[in-house]
XYZ file of C-alpha atoms in Angstrom:
487
model
C 0.000 0.000 0.000
C 1.017 3.613 -0.521
C 2.170 5.752 2.359
C 0.038 8.802 3.122
C 1.093 11.697 0.944
C 3.229 9.534 -1.326
C 2.480 9.874 -5.024
C 1.409 6.592 -6.604
C 3.807 5.091 -9.118
C 3.176 6.224 -12.679
C 3.668 2.777 -14.136
C 5.340 -0.542 -13.694
C 7.716 -1.465 -16.483
C 6.560 -4.662 -18.221
C 8.716 -6.601 -20.634
C 6.466 -5.474 -23.491
C 5.671 -1.731 -23.495
C 2.402 -2.373 -25.347
C 0.978 -3.835 -22.135
C 2.167 -1.206 -19.652
C -0.698 -0.327 -17.338
C -1.597 2.873 -15.559
C -2.237 2.262 -11.837
C -5.755 3.019 -10.598
C -4.303 5.294 -7.911
C -2.560 7.409 -10.549
C -5.745 7.668 -12.614
C -7.671 8.934 -9.588
C -4.882 11.303 -8.500
C -4.787 12.962 -11.918
C -8.576 13.277 -12.144
C -9.673 16.695 -13.361
C -6.180 17.973 -14.050
C -5.629 19.383 -17.521
C -3.223 21.660 -19.318
C -3.355 25.057 -17.631
C -6.385 24.332 -15.453
C -8.728 21.778 -13.942
C -12.270 20.586 -14.575
C -14.862 21.743 -12.020
C -16.754 19.273 -9.816
C -20.328 20.551 -10.056
C -22.596 17.721 -11.256
C -25.161 16.001 -9.019
C -26.528 12.471 -9.354
C -29.684 13.818 -11.016
C -27.657 15.787 -13.562
C -25.471 12.742 -14.277
C -28.616 10.680 -14.890
C -29.945 13.353 -17.235
C -26.647 13.334 -19.148
C -26.971 9.574 -19.692
C -30.636 9.807 -20.696
C -29.845 12.791 -22.867
C -27.117 10.869 -24.679
C -29.295 7.773 -25.138
C -32.963 8.622 -25.592
C -33.506 10.084 -29.030
C -32.583 8.921 -32.503
C -33.025 5.243 -31.648
C -36.744 5.658 -31.117
C -37.435 8.687 -33.312
C -35.468 7.611 -36.398
C -33.873 4.136 -36.258
C -37.226 2.575 -35.254
C -38.381 3.256 -38.805
C -35.402 1.295 -40.172
C -35.584 -1.642 -37.739
C -39.331 -2.354 -37.902
C -39.321 -3.522 -41.565
C -36.598 -5.998 -40.535
C -38.107 -7.407 -37.315
C -41.806 -6.827 -37.995
C -44.147 -6.461 -34.983
C -41.450 -8.133 -32.874
C -39.351 -4.959 -33.017
C -40.138 -4.410 -29.338
C -38.460 -7.774 -28.621
C -35.429 -6.555 -30.549
C -35.345 -3.539 -28.220
C -35.390 -5.906 -25.228
C -32.542 -8.030 -26.646
C -30.456 -4.927 -27.302
C -31.405 -3.543 -23.877
C -30.442 -6.793 -22.140
C -27.036 -6.627 -23.793
C -26.716 -3.034 -22.633
C -27.801 -4.036 -19.101
C -25.023 -6.589 -18.657
C -22.509 -3.997 -19.787
C -24.154 -1.303 -17.655
C -23.581 -3.398 -14.539
C -19.899 -3.648 -15.422
C -19.744 0.075 -16.144
C -21.365 0.822 -12.790
C -18.784 -1.212 -10.875
C -15.830 0.345 -12.676
C -17.267 3.877 -12.492
C -17.561 3.524 -8.717
C -14.020 2.159 -8.452
C -12.255 4.388 -11.013
C -14.236 7.669 -11.133
C -12.447 9.371 -14.032
C -13.430 10.921 -17.363
C -11.993 8.314 -19.709
C -14.842 5.821 -19.322
C -13.951 2.372 -20.720
C -10.680 3.742 -22.122
C -9.406 4.448 -18.599
C -10.735 1.128 -17.286
C -8.824 -0.723 -20.020
C -5.668 1.284 -19.272
C -5.774 0.162 -15.657
C -6.423 -3.510 -16.415
C -5.272 -4.557 -19.901
C -2.510 -2.156 -20.825
C -1.838 0.726 -23.155
C -2.429 -0.922 -26.527
C -5.830 -2.286 -25.525
C -6.655 1.077 -23.921
C -5.818 2.844 -27.169
C -7.978 0.427 -29.151
C -10.820 1.007 -26.702
C -10.367 4.777 -26.852
C -10.321 4.655 -30.649
C -13.607 2.712 -30.539
C -15.040 5.381 -28.239
C -14.091 8.047 -30.760
C -16.181 6.045 -33.224
C -18.990 5.527 -30.691
C -19.292 9.109 -29.503
C -17.894 11.248 -32.271
C -19.445 9.437 -35.209
C -22.774 8.776 -33.457
C -23.143 12.531 -33.044
C -23.086 12.831 -36.811
C -25.621 10.025 -37.233
C -27.953 11.566 -34.670
C -27.637 15.009 -36.240
C -28.743 13.562 -39.592
C -31.958 12.337 -37.939
C -32.514 15.762 -36.419
C -32.749 17.296 -39.869
C -35.532 14.874 -40.850
C -37.767 15.943 -37.973
C -36.906 19.599 -38.480
C -38.367 19.344 -41.978
C -41.511 17.731 -40.542
C -41.849 20.640 -38.129
C -41.283 23.304 -40.771
C -43.745 21.661 -43.153
C -46.443 21.457 -40.484
C -46.023 24.988 -39.171
C -45.131 27.254 -42.075
C -45.637 24.938 -45.024
C -42.080 24.875 -46.321
C -39.218 22.406 -46.117
C -35.506 22.660 -46.627
C -34.713 21.472 -50.177
C -33.228 18.005 -50.382
C -30.117 19.482 -51.947
C -29.333 21.135 -48.607
C -30.945 18.645 -46.206
C -29.514 15.327 -47.400
C -25.916 14.081 -47.509
C -24.006 12.905 -50.534
C -25.419 9.667 -51.907
C -28.944 10.357 -50.665
C -30.035 12.973 -53.180
C -28.277 16.028 -51.753
C -24.948 17.748 -51.476
C -24.868 18.783 -47.809
C -27.055 18.271 -44.741
C -27.138 21.819 -43.408
C -29.582 21.154 -40.513
C -27.254 18.452 -39.174
C -24.299 20.816 -39.311
C -26.269 23.604 -37.635
C -27.412 21.515 -34.653
C -23.828 20.406 -33.939
C -22.579 23.992 -34.022
C -25.417 25.166 -31.739
C -24.531 22.473 -29.215
C -20.897 23.563 -29.389
C -21.881 27.082 -28.329
C -23.686 25.777 -25.229
C -20.949 23.298 -24.300
C -18.360 26.052 -24.240
C -20.253 27.763 -21.391
C -19.277 25.158 -18.776
C -20.326 21.768 -17.390
C -22.855 23.074 -14.840
C -24.599 25.344 -17.332
C -24.555 22.599 -19.954
C -26.119 20.135 -17.504
C -29.010 22.520 -16.815
C -29.746 22.959 -20.515
C -29.537 19.205 -21.034
C -31.973 18.497 -18.167
C -34.588 20.790 -19.713
C -34.276 19.102 -23.102
C -34.489 15.626 -21.543
C -37.694 16.566 -19.704
C -39.219 17.783 -22.986
C -38.488 14.554 -24.848
C -39.768 12.302 -22.048
C -43.049 14.235 -22.016
C -43.196 14.002 -25.826
C -42.809 10.204 -25.836
C -45.366 9.740 -23.073
C -47.778 11.908 -25.075
C -47.169 9.739 -28.139
C -47.978 6.590 -26.165
C -51.229 8.060 -24.821
C -52.479 9.225 -28.235
C -51.006 6.328 -30.233
C -52.704 3.792 -27.947
C -56.082 4.967 -29.273
C -55.117 3.706 -32.730
C -53.751 0.300 -31.694
C -55.227 -2.676 -33.574
C -54.609 -6.215 -32.334
C -54.201 -7.490 -35.894
C -51.062 -5.391 -36.350
C -49.239 -7.617 -33.856
C -49.656 -10.803 -35.897
C -47.715 -12.606 -37.092
C -45.265 -11.572 -34.394
C -42.076 -12.472 -36.283
C -42.995 -12.713 -39.987
C -39.347 -12.687 -41.083
C -38.067 -15.154 -38.492
C -36.018 -15.133 -35.300
C -32.834 -14.254 -37.149
C -34.444 -11.021 -38.326
C -35.060 -10.067 -34.690
C -31.371 -10.563 -33.921
C -30.401 -8.482 -36.927
C -32.757 -5.702 -35.825
C -31.387 -5.912 -32.274
C -27.871 -5.372 -33.629
C -29.103 -2.271 -35.433
C -31.105 -1.052 -32.440
C -28.140 -1.341 -30.109
C -27.309 2.048 -31.584
C -30.313 3.265 -29.558
C -28.551 2.427 -26.291
C -25.321 4.165 -27.090
C -24.852 6.861 -24.509
C -26.041 5.257 -21.262
C -22.371 5.193 -20.271
C -22.111 8.974 -20.779
C -22.295 9.509 -17.022
C -18.969 7.687 -16.696
C -17.330 10.329 -18.892
C -18.300 12.941 -16.291
C -16.394 11.216 -13.495
C -14.050 14.168 -12.984
C -16.864 16.727 -12.835
C -19.212 14.851 -10.482
C -19.540 16.031 -6.894
C -19.608 12.506 -5.465
C -18.537 10.198 -8.320
C -18.070 6.971 -6.361
C -21.657 7.074 -5.123
C -23.463 8.861 -7.944
C -21.945 7.388 -11.118
C -23.179 3.786 -10.600
C -26.655 5.040 -9.652
C -26.895 7.356 -12.646
C -25.817 4.648 -15.106
C -28.338 2.071 -13.888
C -31.234 4.487 -13.445
C -30.820 6.009 -16.887
C -30.727 2.599 -18.606
C -33.896 1.438 -16.839
C -35.789 4.594 -17.804
C -34.632 4.469 -21.424
C -35.369 0.758 -21.908
C -38.866 1.117 -20.461
C -39.697 4.026 -22.756
C -38.226 2.314 -25.840
C -40.279 -0.855 -25.383
C -43.489 1.034 -24.603
C -43.168 3.339 -27.617
C -42.272 0.440 -29.942
C -45.305 -1.567 -28.775
C -47.665 1.341 -29.380
C -46.064 2.237 -32.719
C -46.360 -1.223 -34.327
C -49.854 -1.569 -32.909
C -50.981 1.712 -34.417
C -49.437 1.228 -37.882
C -48.815 -1.978 -39.891
C -45.152 -2.895 -39.762
C -44.891 -2.897 -43.561
C -45.759 0.826 -43.621
C -42.585 1.710 -41.721
C -40.515 1.041 -44.838
C -39.001 4.308 -46.078
C -40.592 6.331 -43.256
C -38.168 8.920 -41.907
C -40.421 10.293 -39.153
C -42.616 7.334 -38.245
C -43.883 8.581 -34.886
C -45.085 11.888 -36.322
C -46.889 10.036 -39.112
C -48.604 7.724 -36.616
C -49.819 10.700 -34.569
C -51.391 12.240 -37.657
C -52.933 8.945 -38.791
C -54.505 8.261 -35.386
C -55.922 11.733 -34.744
C -56.620 12.808 -38.311
C -55.109 16.185 -37.469
C -51.680 17.520 -38.353
C -51.456 19.401 -35.046
C -50.340 16.392 -33.015
C -47.731 15.360 -35.551
C -46.383 18.913 -35.324
C -46.187 18.590 -31.544
C -44.368 15.259 -31.923
C -41.975 16.709 -34.482
C -41.217 19.650 -32.187
C -40.504 17.269 -29.317
C -38.286 15.155 -31.566
C -36.296 18.215 -32.624
C -35.558 18.955 -28.967
C -35.006 15.275 -28.114
C -32.490 14.582 -30.841
C -30.696 17.860 -30.174
C -30.196 16.745 -26.573
C -28.552 13.527 -27.789
C -26.153 15.527 -29.930
C -25.457 17.759 -26.946
C -24.799 14.997 -24.393
C -22.768 12.766 -26.718
C -20.554 15.657 -27.782
C -19.917 16.274 -24.089
C -18.863 12.655 -23.593
C -16.562 12.671 -26.604
C -14.677 15.739 -25.438
C -14.087 14.237 -21.986
C -12.749 10.973 -23.396
C -10.292 12.830 -25.612
C -9.403 14.956 -22.581
C -8.324 11.810 -20.713
C -6.439 10.393 -23.700
C -4.649 13.692 -24.207
C -3.603 13.876 -20.564
C -2.044 10.439 -21.028
C -0.131 11.692 -24.063
C -1.863 9.418 -26.590
C -3.369 12.337 -28.518
C -2.072 15.928 -28.774
C -1.992 18.025 -25.588
C -4.393 20.565 -27.094
C -7.267 18.243 -26.194
C -6.392 18.497 -22.465
C -6.116 22.296 -22.357
C -8.690 23.704 -19.910
C -10.121 27.207 -20.102
C -9.584 28.871 -16.702
C -12.836 30.839 -16.825
C -15.305 28.111 -17.833
C -13.419 25.047 -16.624
C -14.014 23.301 -19.973
C -11.620 21.846 -22.567
C -12.327 24.678 -25.005
C -10.013 23.766 -27.902
C -11.026 20.125 -27.573
C -14.723 21.052 -27.825
C -14.250 23.206 -30.915
C -12.190 20.558 -32.756
C -14.625 17.732 -31.922
C -17.705 19.731 -32.893
C -16.250 20.844 -36.216
C -15.206 17.281 -37.047
C -18.608 15.837 -36.138
C -20.382 18.630 -37.980
C -18.562 17.836 -41.210
C -19.394 14.123 -40.853
C -23.045 14.928 -40.217
C -23.192 17.158 -43.257
C -21.841 14.631 -45.753
C -22.248 11.014 -44.489
C -25.543 8.971 -44.740
C -27.255 7.893 -41.495
C -27.381 4.134 -42.111
C -23.656 3.544 -42.448
C -22.938 5.830 -39.517
C -25.383 3.977 -37.241
C -23.965 0.529 -38.025
C -20.347 1.652 -37.751
C -21.102 3.253 -34.397
C -22.809 0.105 -33.095
C -19.842 -2.155 -33.780
C -17.406 0.268 -32.158
C -19.616 0.522 -29.099
C -20.118 -3.227 -28.786
C -16.352 -3.734 -28.944
C -15.761 -1.162 -26.203
C -18.513 -2.674 -24.036
C -17.005 -6.141 -24.443
C -13.696 -4.788 -23.133
C -15.438 -3.232 -20.121
C -16.938 -6.605 -19.189
C -13.482 -8.152 -19.454
C -11.980 -5.323 -17.379
C -14.338 -6.039 -14.470
C -13.183 -9.645 -14.302
C -9.501 -8.709 -14.545
C -9.726 -5.993 -11.876
C -11.657 -8.233 -9.464
C -8.875 -10.808 -9.545
C -5.893 -8.438 -9.794
C -7.117 -5.891 -7.206
C -9.557 -7.696 -4.879
C -8.797 -5.260 -2.034
C -10.091 -2.191 -3.887
C -13.021 -0.278 -2.418
C -16.026 -0.824 -4.703
C -19.175 1.234 -4.125
C -21.075 -1.051 -6.520
C -20.469 -4.701 -7.349
C -21.759 -6.698 -10.301
C -24.215 -9.347 -9.137
C -23.572 -13.033 -9.917
C -19.907 -12.415 -10.665
C -18.286 -13.652 -12.914
C -21.360 -14.928 -14.790
C -22.808 -11.468 -15.463
C -19.744 -9.854 -17.100
C -19.088 -13.041 -19.080
C -22.665 -12.945 -20.404
C -22.184 -9.260 -21.199
C -19.087 -10.100 -23.233
C -20.859 -12.938 -25.059
C -23.930 -10.815 -25.885
C -21.738 -8.040 -27.284
C -19.799 -10.521 -29.397
C -23.038 -12.051 -30.704
C -24.530 -8.720 -31.754
C -21.256 -7.782 -33.435
C -21.416 -11.038 -35.396
C -24.935 -10.177 -36.599
C -23.831 -6.912 -38.220
C -23.325 -6.813 -42.020
C -19.932 -7.646 -43.518
C -19.682 -4.130 -44.930
C -19.882 -2.742 -41.391
C -17.040 -5.080 -40.403
C -15.036 -3.818 -43.350
C -15.512 -0.204 -42.239
C -14.633 -1.191 -38.676
C -11.484 -2.966 -39.845
C -10.407 0.104 -41.780
C -11.100 2.328 -38.775
C -9.073 0.101 -36.448
C -6.189 -0.126 -38.925
C -6.049 3.666 -39.114
C -6.100 3.836 -35.316
C -3.208 1.410 -34.949
C -1.137 3.396 -37.440
C -1.713 6.549 -35.370
C -0.831 4.748 -32.144
C 2.448 3.277 -33.401
C 3.522 6.486 -35.103
C 2.450 8.883 -32.338
C 0.878 7.564 -29.131
C 3.254 4.735 -28.271
C 6.274 7.069 -28.164
C 4.587 10.138 -26.688
C 2.464 8.576 -23.944
C 3.183 9.667 -20.381
C 3.905 6.048 -19.462
C 6.518 5.799 -22.220
C 8.217 8.943 -20.949
C 8.149 7.680 -17.368
C 9.482 4.268 -18.382
C 12.383 5.906 -20.174
C 13.389 7.577 -16.907
C 13.112 4.440 -14.761
C 16.039 1.965 -14.824
C 15.054 -1.490 -15.982
C 14.615 -3.838 -13.034
C 16.924 -6.835 -13.067
């Protein structure tokens, strides 16, 4: 054990530098410290929960539902449960690690402490895909509902040339770019102010979905639920793999570990509570949606929930209300996920794996200002030019890979550091994390080969960057160079 006041060792020096690990004590000691300043601890458990819900509840139900229903049929709600169960196993692992290692790097930091630098880099690179690229995918969906709102209120829509990406009939998706830039402006104000704005938007979208369920229930027809799985069980699995995109973001609370007032207590609670709320709403909305409209009619529908509202009531007013709620809901996802991405890059930068600019903290706002601007501009460009479908699938596989590593990290840390104080423990250990790993692997297997090809290209690019930059510039590499090799 460490003596009181003694700084924890930066690293041990393994035979292979690719597997050098960063001690948990060092991760916690460095929490919040950036270049030229420190992050501010200002977030409560409620705000952490709202960040997770904000990052999760949105495009999956407002947009991707319309793509998954033609695949799974009326059983789409079962696909949501399968995807949610996979997320639950991983959420339990996240909750344990968040309570033990309350830092901003999320699964990247957990991998660094348990599996070494190379695996941590791979995990962090997957998180860049999960958070950064999912922002772009979500922003594309925002533009679809914005057009629904404009059409219903003032009778005009943004021309497809300027509201669709390349390959889908347009040249640039301006609404998607605009929503990312608007979120950037709010994020630059500070974590506490950002959390307040996020909480308001989350409340609006929860009310909107509850309203949909109440009105949509009036149009439910029992015949729309049969046959339950017209395209077979395999189709449900395929849809579940696609819908896992809907659960991306429940781990966003873990990226706020260095800005939470009481991270060891509040992070596990926020992660579990947010996942339960989101899963319940997803399943309820999906049940009502397929009951109110034949599953075949979802094909090619970009704003299915708004269409159902209009079909049930016979009035455009309610579809306008739904579209307005969706605009706010999807914007909150963009907002919360951008927040998570900046904090992950903050942690990676502090470790020297990406340029130090990402760890520079503005003294006035306590936010990584340069980091936020770079991330938002990058995501905005992706949103403006890349189609939603490919983004959603690519994001899902990156997320599933990162979640699989988190489940493995729980097992490794339990056996390597059994004495650690854990404010939350995974039940039925080690069965639960093993099941979480297996579920993630299964859903990855169900994704199309083209998605695997994109993922392989992404990982290859990441490894090139690591070996050319991160491996030599990491803080552990610098520390190892100063420590004599033990004989």
